[in-house]
PDB file of C-alpha atoms in Angstrom:
ATOM      1  CA  UNK A   1     -17.704 -34.447 -44.905  1.00  0.00           C
ATOM      2  CA  UNK A   2     -20.446 -34.694 -42.245  1.00  0.00           C
ATOM      3  CA  UNK A   3     -22.855 -37.529 -42.961  1.00  0.00           C
ATOM      4  CA  UNK A   4     -20.844 -39.058 -45.805  1.00  0.00           C
ATOM      5  CA  UNK A   5     -21.552 -42.783 -46.187  1.00  0.00           C
ATOM      6  CA  UNK A   6     -20.064 -43.823 -49.512  1.00  0.00           C
ATOM      7  CA  UNK A   7     -19.428 -43.009 -53.157  1.00  0.00           C
ATOM      8  CA  UNK A   8     -19.734 -44.692 -56.545  1.00  0.00           C
ATOM      9  CA  UNK A   9     -17.719 -43.328 -59.497  1.00  0.00           C
ATOM     10  CA  UNK A  10     -18.297 -43.876 -63.203  1.00  0.00           C
ATOM     11  CA  UNK A  11     -15.130 -42.872 -65.029  1.00  0.00           C
ATOM     12  CA  UNK A  12     -15.418 -40.845 -68.192  1.00  0.00           C
ATOM     13  CA  UNK A  13     -13.653 -41.039 -71.526  1.00  0.00           C
ATOM     14  CA  UNK A  14     -11.579 -37.972 -72.529  1.00  0.00           C
ATOM     15  CA  UNK A  15     -11.572 -39.092 -76.169  1.00  0.00           C
ATOM     16  CA  UNK A  16     -15.360 -38.851 -76.411  1.00  0.00           C
ATOM     17  CA  UNK A  17     -15.689 -35.931 -73.951  1.00  0.00           C
ATOM     18  CA  UNK A  18     -17.698 -38.173 -71.632  1.00  0.00           C
ATOM     19  CA  UNK A  19     -17.301 -36.737 -68.114  1.00  0.00           C
ATOM     20  CA  UNK A  20     -16.513 -38.638 -64.937  1.00  0.00           C
ATOM     21  CA  UNK A  21     -19.607 -38.872 -62.726  1.00  0.00           C
ATOM     22  CA  UNK A  22     -19.719 -39.659 -59.016  1.00  0.00           C
ATOM     23  CA  UNK A  23     -22.691 -40.469 -56.782  1.00  0.00           C
ATOM     24  CA  UNK A  24     -22.208 -39.754 -53.064  1.00  0.00           C
ATOM     25  CA  UNK A  25     -24.518 -40.941 -50.293  1.00  0.00           C
ATOM     26  CA  UNK A  26     -25.175 -38.953 -47.126  1.00  0.00           C
ATOM     27  CA  UNK A  27     -27.066 -39.850 -43.979  1.00  0.00           C
ATOM     28  CA  UNK A  28     -29.513 -36.923 -44.111  1.00  0.00           C
ATOM     29  CA  UNK A  29     -30.863 -34.393 -46.649  1.00  0.00           C
ATOM     30  CA  UNK A  30     -29.365 -31.427 -44.775  1.00  0.00           C
ATOM     31  CA  UNK A  31     -25.913 -32.988 -44.899  1.00  0.00           C
ATOM     32  CA  UNK A  32     -26.275 -33.725 -48.612  1.00  0.00           C
ATOM     33  CA  UNK A  33     -27.243 -30.101 -49.261  1.00  0.00           C
ATOM     34  CA  UNK A  34     -24.330 -28.865 -47.168  1.00  0.00           C
ATOM     35  CA  UNK A  35     -21.945 -30.980 -49.233  1.00  0.00           C
ATOM     36  CA  UNK A  36     -23.483 -29.622 -52.446  1.00  0.00           C
ATOM     37  CA  UNK A  37     -22.850 -26.020 -51.364  1.00  0.00           C
ATOM     38  CA  UNK A  38     -19.327 -26.941 -50.298  1.00  0.00           C
ATOM     39  CA  UNK A  39     -18.232 -28.844 -53.405  1.00  0.00           C
ATOM     40  CA  UNK A  40     -19.985 -27.130 -56.295  1.00  0.00           C
ATOM     41  CA  UNK A  41     -17.421 -25.302 -58.409  1.00  0.00           C
ATOM     42  CA  UNK A  42     -14.388 -26.756 -56.621  1.00  0.00           C
ATOM     43  CA  UNK A  43     -11.237 -26.981 -58.769  1.00  0.00           C
ATOM     44  CA  UNK A  44      -8.790 -29.718 -57.761  1.00  0.00           C
ATOM     45  CA  UNK A  45      -5.824 -28.465 -59.768  1.00  0.00           C
ATOM     46  CA  UNK A  46      -5.869 -24.825 -60.880  1.00  0.00           C
ATOM     47  CA  UNK A  47      -2.618 -25.288 -62.805  1.00  0.00           C
ATOM     48  CA  UNK A  48      -4.274 -27.731 -65.223  1.00  0.00           C
ATOM     49  CA  UNK A  49      -5.756 -26.110 -68.322  1.00  0.00           C
ATOM     50  CA  UNK A  50      -8.550 -25.982 -69.157  1.00  0.00           C
ATOM     51  CA  UNK A  51      -9.763 -25.708 -65.565  1.00  0.00           C
ATOM     52  CA  UNK A  52     -12.360 -28.330 -64.662  1.00  0.00           C
ATOM     53  CA  UNK A  53     -14.567 -27.251 -61.755  1.00  0.00           C
ATOM     54  CA  UNK A  54     -16.971 -29.723 -60.196  1.00  0.00           C
ATOM     55  CA  UNK A  55     -20.649 -29.441 -61.092  1.00  0.00           C
ATOM     56  CA  UNK A  56     -22.737 -30.838 -58.231  1.00  0.00           C
ATOM     57  CA  UNK A  57     -26.495 -31.433 -58.068  1.00  0.00           C
ATOM     58  CA  UNK A  58     -28.990 -33.551 -56.193  1.00  0.00           C
ATOM     59  CA  UNK A  59     -29.295 -36.992 -57.781  1.00  0.00           C
ATOM     60  CA  UNK A  60     -32.642 -38.031 -59.194  1.00  0.00           C
ATOM     61  CA  UNK A  61     -32.296 -41.596 -57.928  1.00  0.00           C
ATOM     62  CA  UNK A  62     -31.128 -43.192 -54.724  1.00  0.00           C
ATOM     63  CA  UNK A  63     -27.634 -44.656 -54.681  1.00  0.00           C
ATOM     64  CA  UNK A  64     -27.529 -48.380 -53.953  1.00  0.00           C
ATOM     65  CA  UNK A  65     -25.784 -49.228 -50.716  1.00  0.00           C
ATOM     66  CA  UNK A  66     -22.082 -48.922 -51.498  1.00  0.00           C
ATOM     67  CA  UNK A  67     -20.927 -50.878 -48.485  1.00  0.00           C
ATOM     68  CA  UNK A  68     -22.241 -54.106 -49.978  1.00  0.00           C
ATOM     69  CA  UNK A  69     -25.272 -54.531 -47.732  1.00  0.00           C
ATOM     70  CA  UNK A  70     -28.358 -55.167 -49.838  1.00  0.00           C
ATOM     71  CA  UNK A  71     -30.557 -54.956 -46.744  1.00  0.00           C
ATOM     72  CA  UNK A  72     -29.758 -51.337 -45.955  1.00  0.00           C
ATOM     73  CA  UNK A  73     -32.795 -49.014 -46.210  1.00  0.00           C
ATOM     74  CA  UNK A  74     -33.065 -46.899 -49.334  1.00  0.00           C
ATOM     75  CA  UNK A  75     -32.944 -43.169 -48.778  1.00  0.00           C
ATOM     76  CA  UNK A  76     -34.844 -40.263 -50.208  1.00  0.00           C
ATOM     77  CA  UNK A  77     -33.522 -38.793 -53.493  1.00  0.00           C
ATOM     78  CA  UNK A  78     -32.561 -35.534 -51.803  1.00  0.00           C
ATOM     79  CA  UNK A  79     -29.950 -37.373 -49.769  1.00  0.00           C
ATOM     80  CA  UNK A  80     -27.867 -38.190 -52.834  1.00  0.00           C
ATOM     81  CA  UNK A  81     -25.461 -36.046 -54.820  1.00  0.00           C
ATOM     82  CA  UNK A  82     -24.005 -36.342 -58.282  1.00  0.00           C
ATOM     83  CA  UNK A  83     -20.844 -34.537 -59.321  1.00  0.00           C
ATOM     84  CA  UNK A  84     -19.296 -34.082 -62.741  1.00  0.00           C
ATOM     85  CA  UNK A  85     -16.013 -32.645 -63.917  1.00  0.00           C
ATOM     86  CA  UNK A  86     -16.587 -30.233 -66.793  1.00  0.00           C
ATOM     87  CA  UNK A  87     -14.324 -27.706 -68.555  1.00  0.00           C
ATOM     88  CA  UNK A  88     -14.586 -24.167 -67.234  1.00  0.00           C
ATOM     89  CA  UNK A  89     -16.994 -22.145 -69.352  1.00  0.00           C
ATOM     90  CA  UNK A  90     -18.651 -25.185 -70.919  1.00  0.00           C
ATOM     91  CA  UNK A  91     -22.278 -24.677 -71.988  1.00  0.00           C
ATOM     92  CA  UNK A  92     -25.073 -25.811 -69.715  1.00  0.00           C
ATOM     93  CA  UNK A  93     -25.582 -29.546 -69.890  1.00  0.00           C
ATOM     94  CA  UNK A  94     -22.077 -30.221 -71.241  1.00  0.00           C
ATOM     95  CA  UNK A  95     -21.278 -33.912 -71.367  1.00  0.00           C
ATOM     96  CA  UNK A  96     -24.678 -35.254 -70.385  1.00  0.00           C
ATOM     97  CA  UNK A  97     -28.042 -35.565 -72.009  1.00  0.00           C
ATOM     98  CA  UNK A  98     -30.124 -33.556 -69.563  1.00  0.00           C
ATOM     99  CA  UNK A  99     -29.337 -30.160 -68.127  1.00  0.00           C
ATOM    100  CA  UNK A 100     -28.819 -30.338 -64.353  1.00  0.00           C
ATOM    101  CA  UNK A 101     -31.239 -28.561 -62.042  1.00  0.00           C
ATOM    102  CA  UNK A 102     -29.698 -25.129 -61.941  1.00  0.00           C
ATOM    103  CA  UNK A 103     -26.118 -26.350 -62.230  1.00  0.00           C
ATOM    104  CA  UNK A 104     -25.408 -26.488 -65.965  1.00  0.00           C
ATOM    105  CA  UNK A 105     -22.108 -24.885 -65.039  1.00  0.00           C
ATOM    106  CA  UNK A 106     -20.780 -23.530 -61.752  1.00  0.00           C
ATOM    107  CA  UNK A 107     -21.938 -20.085 -60.596  1.00  0.00           C
ATOM    108  CA  UNK A 108     -19.702 -17.345 -62.065  1.00  0.00           C
ATOM    109  CA  UNK A 109     -18.376 -16.514 -58.599  1.00  0.00           C
ATOM    110  CA  UNK A 110     -16.718 -19.920 -58.469  1.00  0.00           C
ATOM    111  CA  UNK A 111     -14.867 -19.622 -61.781  1.00  0.00           C
ATOM    112  CA  UNK A 112     -11.168 -19.577 -61.031  1.00  0.00           C
ATOM    113  CA  UNK A 113     -11.849 -19.479 -57.295  1.00  0.00           C
ATOM    114  CA  UNK A 114     -12.383 -21.805 -54.384  1.00  0.00           C
ATOM    115  CA  UNK A 115     -15.908 -22.725 -53.291  1.00  0.00           C
ATOM    116  CA  UNK A 116     -17.307 -21.619 -49.997  1.00  0.00           C
ATOM    117  CA  UNK A 117     -18.968 -23.866 -47.474  1.00  0.00           C
ATOM    118  CA  UNK A 118     -22.148 -22.648 -45.848  1.00  0.00           C
ATOM    119  CA  UNK A 119     -23.517 -23.662 -42.481  1.00  0.00           C
ATOM    120  CA  UNK A 120     -27.090 -24.641 -41.719  1.00  0.00           C
ATOM    121  CA  UNK A 121     -27.321 -27.427 -44.301  1.00  0.00           C
ATOM    122  CA  UNK A 122     -29.686 -25.474 -46.526  1.00  0.00           C
ATOM    123  CA  UNK A 123     -27.232 -22.883 -47.732  1.00  0.00           C
ATOM    124  CA  UNK A 124     -27.568 -20.218 -45.025  1.00  0.00           C
ATOM    125  CA  UNK A 125     -24.992 -19.038 -42.556  1.00  0.00           C
ATOM    126  CA  UNK A 126     -21.613 -17.380 -42.818  1.00  0.00           C
ATOM    127  CA  UNK A 127     -19.192 -18.622 -45.480  1.00  0.00           C
ATOM    128  CA  UNK A 128     -16.172 -20.637 -44.405  1.00  0.00           C
ATOM    129  CA  UNK A 129     -13.040 -20.337 -46.502  1.00  0.00           C
ATOM    130  CA  UNK A 130     -12.376 -23.680 -48.233  1.00  0.00           C
ATOM    131  CA  UNK A 131      -8.923 -22.817 -49.590  1.00  0.00           C
ATOM    132  CA  UNK A 132      -7.108 -24.946 -47.020  1.00  0.00           C
ATOM    133  CA  UNK A 133      -8.594 -28.055 -48.662  1.00  0.00           C
ATOM    134  CA  UNK A 134      -6.758 -27.569 -51.926  1.00  0.00           C
ATOM    135  CA  UNK A 135      -4.393 -30.345 -52.910  1.00  0.00           C
ATOM    136  CA  UNK A 136      -1.161 -28.364 -52.895  1.00  0.00           C
ATOM    137  CA  UNK A 137      -1.724 -24.672 -52.376  1.00  0.00           C
ATOM    138  CA  UNK A 138      -2.902 -22.319 -49.667  1.00  0.00           C
ATOM    139  CA  UNK A 139      -5.014 -20.092 -51.888  1.00  0.00           C
ATOM    140  CA  UNK A 140      -2.616 -17.128 -51.727  1.00  0.00           C
ATOM    141  CA  UNK A 141      -0.281 -15.874 -54.406  1.00  0.00           C
ATOM    142  CA  UNK A 142       2.777 -14.615 -52.568  1.00  0.00           C
ATOM    143  CA  UNK A 143       4.977 -14.909 -55.679  1.00  0.00           C
ATOM    144  CA  UNK A 144       7.176 -17.297 -53.703  1.00  0.00           C
ATOM    145  CA  UNK A 145       6.455 -20.474 -55.697  1.00  0.00           C
ATOM    146  CA  UNK A 146       7.521 -21.433 -59.201  1.00  0.00           C
ATOM    147  CA  UNK A 147       6.081 -24.086 -61.495  1.00  0.00           C
ATOM    148  CA  UNK A 148       8.475 -26.284 -63.490  1.00  0.00           C
ATOM    149  CA  UNK A 149       6.990 -27.988 -66.559  1.00  0.00           C
ATOM    150  CA  UNK A 150       8.293 -30.339 -69.254  1.00  0.00           C
ATOM    151  CA  UNK A 151       9.996 -32.637 -66.757  1.00  0.00           C
ATOM    152  CA  UNK A 152      10.234 -35.964 -68.625  1.00  0.00           C
ATOM    153  CA  UNK A 153       8.277 -38.839 -67.105  1.00  0.00           C
ATOM    154  CA  UNK A 154      10.542 -41.121 -65.107  1.00  0.00           C
ATOM    155  CA  UNK A 155      13.011 -38.394 -64.221  1.00  0.00           C
ATOM    156  CA  UNK A 156      14.494 -39.161 -60.806  1.00  0.00           C
ATOM    157  CA  UNK A 157      12.953 -37.169 -57.965  1.00  0.00           C
ATOM    158  CA  UNK A 158      16.393 -37.028 -56.363  1.00  0.00           C
ATOM    159  CA  UNK A 159      17.785 -35.407 -59.513  1.00  0.00           C
ATOM    160  CA  UNK A 160      14.988 -32.838 -59.591  1.00  0.00           C
ATOM    161  CA  UNK A 161      15.455 -32.108 -55.889  1.00  0.00           C
ATOM    162  CA  UNK A 162      19.207 -31.706 -56.280  1.00  0.00           C
ATOM    163  CA  UNK A 163      18.581 -29.254 -59.107  1.00  0.00           C
ATOM    164  CA  UNK A 164      16.151 -27.016 -57.223  1.00  0.00           C
ATOM    165  CA  UNK A 165      18.060 -27.262 -53.932  1.00  0.00           C
ATOM    166  CA  UNK A 166      20.994 -25.594 -55.653  1.00  0.00           C
ATOM    167  CA  UNK A 167      19.024 -22.346 -55.968  1.00  0.00           C
ATOM    168  CA  UNK A 168      19.151 -19.676 -53.278  1.00  0.00           C
ATOM    169  CA  UNK A 169      16.203 -19.468 -50.906  1.00  0.00           C
ATOM    170  CA  UNK A 170      14.883 -22.984 -51.596  1.00  0.00           C
ATOM    171  CA  UNK A 171      12.394 -24.242 -48.976  1.00  0.00           C
ATOM    172  CA  UNK A 172      10.639 -27.283 -50.446  1.00  0.00           C
ATOM    173  CA  UNK A 173       9.151 -28.928 -53.532  1.00  0.00           C
ATOM    174  CA  UNK A 174       6.315 -31.156 -54.698  1.00  0.00           C
ATOM    175  CA  UNK A 175       6.598 -33.326 -57.824  1.00  0.00           C
ATOM    176  CA  UNK A 176       3.277 -34.401 -59.363  1.00  0.00           C
ATOM    177  CA  UNK A 177       2.019 -36.122 -62.501  1.00  0.00           C
ATOM    178  CA  UNK A 178       0.714 -34.022 -65.381  1.00  0.00           C
ATOM    179  CA  UNK A 179      -2.958 -34.830 -65.967  1.00  0.00           C
ATOM    180  CA  UNK A 180      -2.920 -33.220 -69.409  1.00  0.00           C
ATOM    181  CA  UNK A 181       0.324 -34.855 -70.618  1.00  0.00           C
ATOM    182  CA  UNK A 182       1.296 -38.252 -69.207  1.00  0.00           C
ATOM    183  CA  UNK A 183       4.762 -37.984 -70.764  1.00  0.00           C
ATOM    184  CA  UNK A 184       5.772 -35.164 -68.434  1.00  0.00           C
ATOM    185  CA  UNK A 185       5.784 -34.247 -64.749  1.00  0.00           C
ATOM    186  CA  UNK A 186       5.215 -30.931 -62.975  1.00  0.00           C
ATOM    187  CA  UNK A 187       7.153 -29.636 -59.985  1.00  0.00           C
ATOM    188  CA  UNK A 188       6.155 -26.814 -57.635  1.00  0.00           C
ATOM    189  CA  UNK A 189       9.049 -25.230 -55.754  1.00  0.00           C
ATOM    190  CA  UNK A 190       8.639 -22.990 -52.703  1.00  0.00           C
ATOM    191  CA  UNK A 191      11.180 -20.261 -51.892  1.00  0.00           C
ATOM    192  CA  UNK A 192      11.773 -18.019 -48.910  1.00  0.00           C
ATOM    193  CA  UNK A 193      10.444 -14.966 -50.701  1.00  0.00           C
ATOM    194  CA  UNK A 194       9.363 -13.543 -54.030  1.00  0.00           C
ATOM    195  CA  UNK A 195      12.840 -12.271 -54.888  1.00  0.00           C
ATOM    196  CA  UNK A 196      14.365 -15.751 -54.584  1.00  0.00           C
ATOM    197  CA  UNK A 197      11.562 -17.304 -56.633  1.00  0.00           C
ATOM    198  CA  UNK A 198      11.939 -14.803 -59.466  1.00  0.00           C
ATOM    199  CA  UNK A 199      15.716 -15.262 -59.489  1.00  0.00           C
ATOM    200  CA  UNK A 200      15.349 -19.043 -59.806  1.00  0.00           C
ATOM    201  CA  UNK A 201      13.207 -18.889 -62.957  1.00  0.00           C
ATOM    202  CA  UNK A 202      15.938 -17.870 -65.446  1.00  0.00           C
ATOM    203  CA  UNK A 203      18.493 -19.969 -63.572  1.00  0.00           C
ATOM    204  CA  UNK A 204      16.500 -23.201 -63.997  1.00  0.00           C
ATOM    205  CA  UNK A 205      14.755 -22.525 -67.292  1.00  0.00           C
ATOM    206  CA  UNK A 206      16.049 -24.683 -70.139  1.00  0.00           C
ATOM    207  CA  UNK A 207      17.879 -27.188 -67.940  1.00  0.00           C
ATOM    208  CA  UNK A 208      17.858 -30.603 -69.618  1.00  0.00           C
ATOM    209  CA  UNK A 209      16.671 -33.667 -67.698  1.00  0.00           C
ATOM    210  CA  UNK A 210      16.642 -37.323 -68.747  1.00  0.00           C
ATOM    211  CA  UNK A 211      13.458 -39.400 -68.559  1.00  0.00           C
ATOM    212  CA  UNK A 212      12.827 -43.115 -68.109  1.00  0.00           C
ATOM    213  CA  UNK A 213      13.155 -43.847 -71.827  1.00  0.00           C
ATOM    214  CA  UNK A 214      16.448 -42.002 -72.066  1.00  0.00           C
ATOM    215  CA  UNK A 215      15.017 -38.984 -73.836  1.00  0.00           C
ATOM    216  CA  UNK A 216      16.215 -35.531 -72.860  1.00  0.00           C
ATOM    217  CA  UNK A 217      13.823 -32.617 -72.376  1.00  0.00           C
ATOM    218  CA  UNK A 218      14.472 -28.968 -71.570  1.00  0.00           C
ATOM    219  CA  UNK A 219      12.340 -27.854 -68.631  1.00  0.00           C
ATOM    220  CA  UNK A 220      10.355 -24.622 -68.638  1.00  0.00           C
ATOM    221  CA  UNK A 221       9.806 -22.495 -65.541  1.00  0.00           C
ATOM    222  CA  UNK A 222       7.195 -19.919 -64.642  1.00  0.00           C
ATOM    223  CA  UNK A 223       5.660 -18.279 -61.595  1.00  0.00           C
ATOM    224  CA  UNK A 224       2.999 -20.517 -60.025  1.00  0.00           C
ATOM    225  CA  UNK A 225      -0.489 -19.165 -59.503  1.00  0.00           C
ATOM    226  CA  UNK A 226      -0.597 -20.205 -55.868  1.00  0.00           C
ATOM    227  CA  UNK A 227       1.877 -20.592 -53.022  1.00  0.00           C
ATOM    228  CA  UNK A 228       2.891 -24.132 -52.161  1.00  0.00           C
ATOM    229  CA  UNK A 229       2.034 -25.199 -48.624  1.00  0.00           C
ATOM    230  CA  UNK A 230       5.189 -26.101 -46.766  1.00  0.00           C
ATOM    231  CA  UNK A 231       3.527 -29.036 -44.976  1.00  0.00           C
ATOM    232  CA  UNK A 232       2.769 -30.583 -48.386  1.00  0.00           C
ATOM    233  CA  UNK A 233       6.344 -30.509 -49.631  1.00  0.00           C
ATOM    234  CA  UNK A 234       8.659 -33.481 -49.785  1.00  0.00           C
ATOM    235  CA  UNK A 235      11.860 -31.490 -50.020  1.00  0.00           C
TER     236      UNK A 235
END
Protein backbone atom coordinates (compact mmCIF):
# COMPACT_ATOMS: atom_id res chain seq x y z
CA UNK A 1 0.00 0.00 0.00
CA UNK A 2 1.20 3.58 -0.62
CA UNK A 3 3.43 4.83 2.18
CA UNK A 4 3.76 1.47 3.95
CA UNK A 5 7.00 1.25 5.95
CA UNK A 6 6.67 -1.79 8.18
CA UNK A 7 4.49 -3.92 10.43
CA UNK A 8 4.67 -5.56 13.85
CA UNK A 9 2.31 -8.46 14.66
CA UNK A 10 1.31 -9.82 18.06
CA UNK A 11 -0.23 -13.24 17.53
CA UNK A 12 -3.36 -14.13 19.43
CA UNK A 13 -4.46 -17.27 21.22
CA UNK A 14 -7.60 -19.00 19.86
CA UNK A 15 -8.03 -20.93 23.11
CA UNK A 16 -8.47 -17.73 25.13
CA UNK A 17 -10.17 -15.77 22.31
CA UNK A 18 -7.26 -13.33 22.31
CA UNK A 19 -7.16 -11.75 18.83
CA UNK A 20 -4.12 -11.26 16.63
CA UNK A 21 -3.13 -7.58 16.54
CA UNK A 22 -0.93 -5.86 13.97
CA UNK A 23 0.61 -2.38 14.00
CA UNK A 24 1.45 -0.91 10.59
CA UNK A 25 3.57 2.19 10.00
CA UNK A 26 2.99 4.60 7.13
CA UNK A 27 5.01 7.57 5.94
CA UNK A 28 2.19 10.13 6.22
CA UNK A 29 -1.18 10.54 7.99
CA UNK A 30 -3.10 10.65 4.69
CA UNK A 31 -1.61 7.34 3.61
CA UNK A 32 -2.43 5.76 6.97
CA UNK A 33 -6.04 6.93 6.66
CA UNK A 34 -6.24 5.62 3.11
CA UNK A 35 -5.05 2.22 4.29
CA UNK A 36 -7.62 2.26 7.09
CA UNK A 37 -10.47 2.86 4.63
CA UNK A 38 -9.08 0.16 2.35
CA UNK A 39 -8.54 -2.59 4.92
CA UNK A 40 -11.33 -2.15 7.45
CA UNK A 41 -13.76 -5.04 7.16
CA UNK A 42 -11.61 -7.07 4.75
CA UNK A 43 -12.16 -10.84 4.93
CA UNK A 44 -9.17 -12.96 3.89
CA UNK A 45 -11.02 -16.25 3.52
CA UNK A 46 -14.80 -16.10 3.10
CA UNK A 47 -15.04 -19.90 3.14
CA UNK A 48 -13.82 -20.04 6.75
CA UNK A 49 -16.59 -19.95 9.35
CA UNK A 50 -17.14 -17.91 11.36
CA UNK A 51 -15.99 -15.11 9.06
CA UNK A 52 -13.32 -12.90 10.60
CA UNK A 53 -13.22 -9.43 9.05
CA UNK A 54 -10.41 -7.05 9.93
CA UNK A 55 -11.15 -4.25 12.38
CA UNK A 56 -8.80 -1.34 11.69
CA UNK A 57 -8.31 1.87 13.68
CA UNK A 58 -5.70 4.54 14.23
CA UNK A 59 -3.20 3.45 16.87
CA UNK A 60 -2.92 5.49 20.04
CA UNK A 61 0.86 5.16 20.15
CA UNK A 62 3.64 5.40 17.63
CA UNK A 63 5.12 2.14 16.36
CA UNK A 64 8.83 1.75 17.08
CA UNK A 65 10.95 1.63 13.96
CA UNK A 66 10.48 -1.89 12.60
CA UNK A 67 13.52 -1.80 10.36
CA UNK A 68 15.83 -1.94 13.35
CA UNK A 69 17.02 1.67 13.27
CA UNK A 70 16.66 3.22 16.71
CA UNK A 71 17.63 6.62 15.32
CA UNK A 72 14.65 6.94 12.99
CA UNK A 73 12.32 9.85 13.88
CA UNK A 74 9.13 8.97 15.71
CA UNK A 75 5.94 9.78 13.87
CA UNK A 76 2.64 11.26 14.90
CA UNK A 77 0.03 8.82 16.28
CA UNK A 78 -2.25 9.36 13.30
CA UNK A 79 0.33 7.75 11.05
CA UNK A 80 -0.07 4.35 12.70
CA UNK A 81 -2.75 1.71 12.27
CA UNK A 82 -3.81 -1.24 14.36
CA UNK A 83 -5.78 -4.14 12.93
CA UNK A 84 -7.51 -7.02 14.67
CA UNK A 85 -9.19 -10.16 13.42
CA UNK A 86 -12.56 -10.60 15.09
CA UNK A 87 -15.51 -12.95 14.42
CA UNK A 88 -18.23 -11.47 12.25
CA UNK A 89 -21.01 -10.05 14.39
CA UNK A 90 -18.91 -9.89 17.55
CA UNK A 91 -19.92 -7.18 20.04
CA UNK A 92 -18.06 -3.89 20.07
CA UNK A 93 -14.73 -4.19 21.81
CA UNK A 94 -14.53 -7.97 21.35
CA UNK A 95 -11.18 -9.37 22.38
CA UNK A 96 -9.67 -6.20 23.80
CA UNK A 97 -10.14 -4.12 26.89
CA UNK A 98 -11.08 -0.82 25.29
CA UNK A 99 -13.59 -0.22 22.54
CA UNK A 100 -11.90 1.09 19.39
CA UNK A 101 -12.69 4.59 18.15
CA UNK A 102 -15.74 3.91 16.06
CA UNK A 103 -14.62 0.47 14.92
CA UNK A 104 -15.96 -1.94 17.54
CA UNK A 105 -16.95 -4.07 14.57
CA UNK A 106 -16.83 -3.42 10.84
CA UNK A 107 -19.57 -1.27 9.27
CA UNK A 108 -22.59 -3.41 8.31
CA UNK A 109 -21.92 -2.77 4.62
CA UNK A 110 -18.69 -4.73 4.91
CA UNK A 111 -20.23 -7.85 6.47
CA UNK A 112 -19.85 -10.68 4.00
CA UNK A 113 -18.47 -8.30 1.38
CA UNK A 114 -15.19 -6.87 0.20
CA UNK A 115 -14.03 -3.47 1.45
CA UNK A 116 -13.77 -0.51 -0.83
CA UNK A 117 -10.76 1.73 -1.16
CA UNK A 118 -11.33 5.46 -1.27
CA UNK A 119 -9.11 8.06 -2.86
CA UNK A 120 -8.02 11.33 -1.30
CA UNK A 121 -6.51 9.82 1.85
CA UNK A 122 -9.27 11.14 4.08
CA UNK A 123 -12.04 8.91 2.86
CA UNK A 124 -13.41 10.95 -0.06
CA UNK A 125 -13.42 10.10 -3.72
CA UNK A 126 -14.93 7.35 -5.82
CA UNK A 127 -14.78 3.79 -4.50
CA UNK A 128 -12.40 1.34 -6.14
CA UNK A 129 -13.41 -2.31 -6.18
CA UNK A 130 -11.02 -4.29 -3.96
CA UNK A 131 -12.23 -7.76 -4.94
CA UNK A 132 -9.20 -8.48 -7.11
CA UNK A 133 -7.05 -8.52 -3.95
CA UNK A 134 -8.74 -11.57 -2.49
CA UNK A 135 -6.51 -14.56 -1.91
CA UNK A 136 -8.21 -17.00 -4.27
CA UNK A 137 -11.41 -15.62 -5.72
CA UNK A 138 -12.52 -12.90 -8.10
CA UNK A 139 -15.52 -11.74 -6.09
CA UNK A 140 -18.09 -13.22 -8.50
CA UNK A 141 -20.23 -16.28 -8.02
CA UNK A 142 -20.55 -17.83 -11.46
CA UNK A 143 -21.45 -21.25 -10.03
CA UNK A 144 -18.40 -22.63 -11.82
CA UNK A 145 -16.31 -23.51 -8.75
CA UNK A 146 -16.79 -26.26 -6.19
CA UNK A 147 -15.33 -26.57 -2.71
CA UNK A 148 -14.03 -29.97 -1.56
CA UNK A 149 -13.74 -30.44 2.21
CA UNK A 150 -12.62 -33.25 4.52
CA UNK A 151 -9.46 -33.94 2.52
CA UNK A 152 -7.15 -35.62 5.07
CA UNK A 153 -3.98 -33.71 5.90
CA UNK A 154 -1.01 -35.12 4.01
CA UNK A 155 -3.08 -36.35 1.09
CA UNK A 156 -0.96 -36.15 -2.06
CA UNK A 157 -1.70 -33.12 -4.23
CA UNK A 158 -1.08 -35.30 -7.28
CA UNK A 159 -3.77 -37.71 -6.09
CA UNK A 160 -6.25 -34.89 -5.54
CA UNK A 161 -5.43 -33.41 -8.95
CA UNK A 162 -5.83 -36.76 -10.68
CA UNK A 163 -9.22 -37.13 -9.03
CA UNK A 164 -10.60 -33.75 -10.09
CA UNK A 165 -9.00 -33.88 -13.54
CA UNK A 166 -11.12 -36.93 -14.27
CA UNK A 167 -14.28 -34.81 -14.20
CA UNK A 168 -15.65 -33.18 -17.34
CA UNK A 169 -14.99 -29.48 -17.79
CA UNK A 170 -12.09 -29.28 -15.32
CA UNK A 171 -9.97 -26.11 -15.66
CA UNK A 172 -7.83 -25.83 -12.53
CA UNK A 173 -7.61 -26.29 -8.76
CA UNK A 174 -6.13 -24.79 -5.62
CA UNK A 175 -5.38 -26.90 -2.52
CA UNK A 176 -5.12 -24.95 0.75
CA UNK A 177 -4.84 -25.65 4.46
CA UNK A 178 -7.95 -25.52 6.63
CA UNK A 179 -7.57 -22.78 9.23
CA UNK A 180 -10.42 -24.16 11.33
CA UNK A 181 -9.30 -27.82 11.23
CA UNK A 182 -5.59 -28.58 10.86
CA UNK A 183 -6.34 -32.26 10.24
CA UNK A 184 -7.96 -31.54 6.88
CA UNK A 185 -7.33 -29.64 3.65
CA UNK A 186 -9.68 -27.73 1.35
CA UNK A 187 -9.60 -27.75 -2.44
CA UNK A 188 -11.28 -25.28 -4.79
CA UNK A 189 -11.89 -26.61 -8.30
CA UNK A 190 -12.73 -24.42 -11.30
CA UNK A 191 -14.83 -25.75 -14.20
CA UNK A 192 -15.67 -24.45 -17.64
CA UNK A 193 -19.23 -23.62 -16.67
CA UNK A 194 -21.90 -24.02 -14.02
CA UNK A 195 -23.29 -27.20 -15.56
CA UNK A 196 -19.93 -28.98 -15.32
CA UNK A 197 -19.42 -27.81 -11.74
CA UNK A 198 -22.83 -29.04 -10.60
CA UNK A 199 -22.29 -32.39 -12.32
CA UNK A 200 -18.96 -32.88 -10.53
CA UNK A 201 -20.44 -32.50 -7.03
CA UNK A 202 -22.27 -35.86 -6.82
CA UNK A 203 -19.52 -37.54 -8.83
CA UNK A 204 -16.79 -36.59 -6.32
CA UNK A 205 -18.78 -36.53 -3.10
CA UNK A 206 -17.90 -39.37 -0.74
CA UNK A 207 -14.67 -40.35 -2.49
CA UNK A 208 -12.21 -41.73 0.07
CA UNK A 209 -8.67 -40.33 0.27
CA UNK A 210 -5.74 -41.44 2.42
CA UNK A 211 -3.87 -38.97 4.63
CA UNK A 212 -0.31 -38.86 5.93
CA UNK A 213 -1.11 -41.04 8.95
CA UNK A 214 -2.79 -43.67 6.81
CA UNK A 215 -6.31 -42.74 7.83
CA UNK A 216 -9.04 -42.71 5.22
CA UNK A 217 -11.60 -39.90 5.00
CA UNK A 218 -14.60 -39.44 2.72
CA UNK A 219 -14.52 -36.02 1.09
CA UNK A 220 -17.55 -33.74 0.93
CA UNK A 221 -18.28 -31.42 -1.99
CA UNK A 222 -20.36 -28.29 -2.30
CA UNK A 223 -20.70 -25.24 -4.51
CA UNK A 224 -18.11 -22.59 -3.60
CA UNK A 225 -19.26 -19.09 -2.73
CA UNK A 226 -16.86 -17.46 -5.16
CA UNK A 227 -15.28 -18.31 -8.50
CA UNK A 228 -11.66 -19.40 -8.41
CA UNK A 229 -9.30 -17.17 -10.37
CA UNK A 230 -7.63 -19.17 -13.09
CA UNK A 231 -4.28 -17.40 -12.60
CA UNK A 232 -4.25 -18.64 -8.99
CA UNK A 233 -4.69 -22.30 -9.84
CA UNK A 234 -1.96 -24.89 -9.81
CA UNK A 235 -3.77 -27.42 -11.96
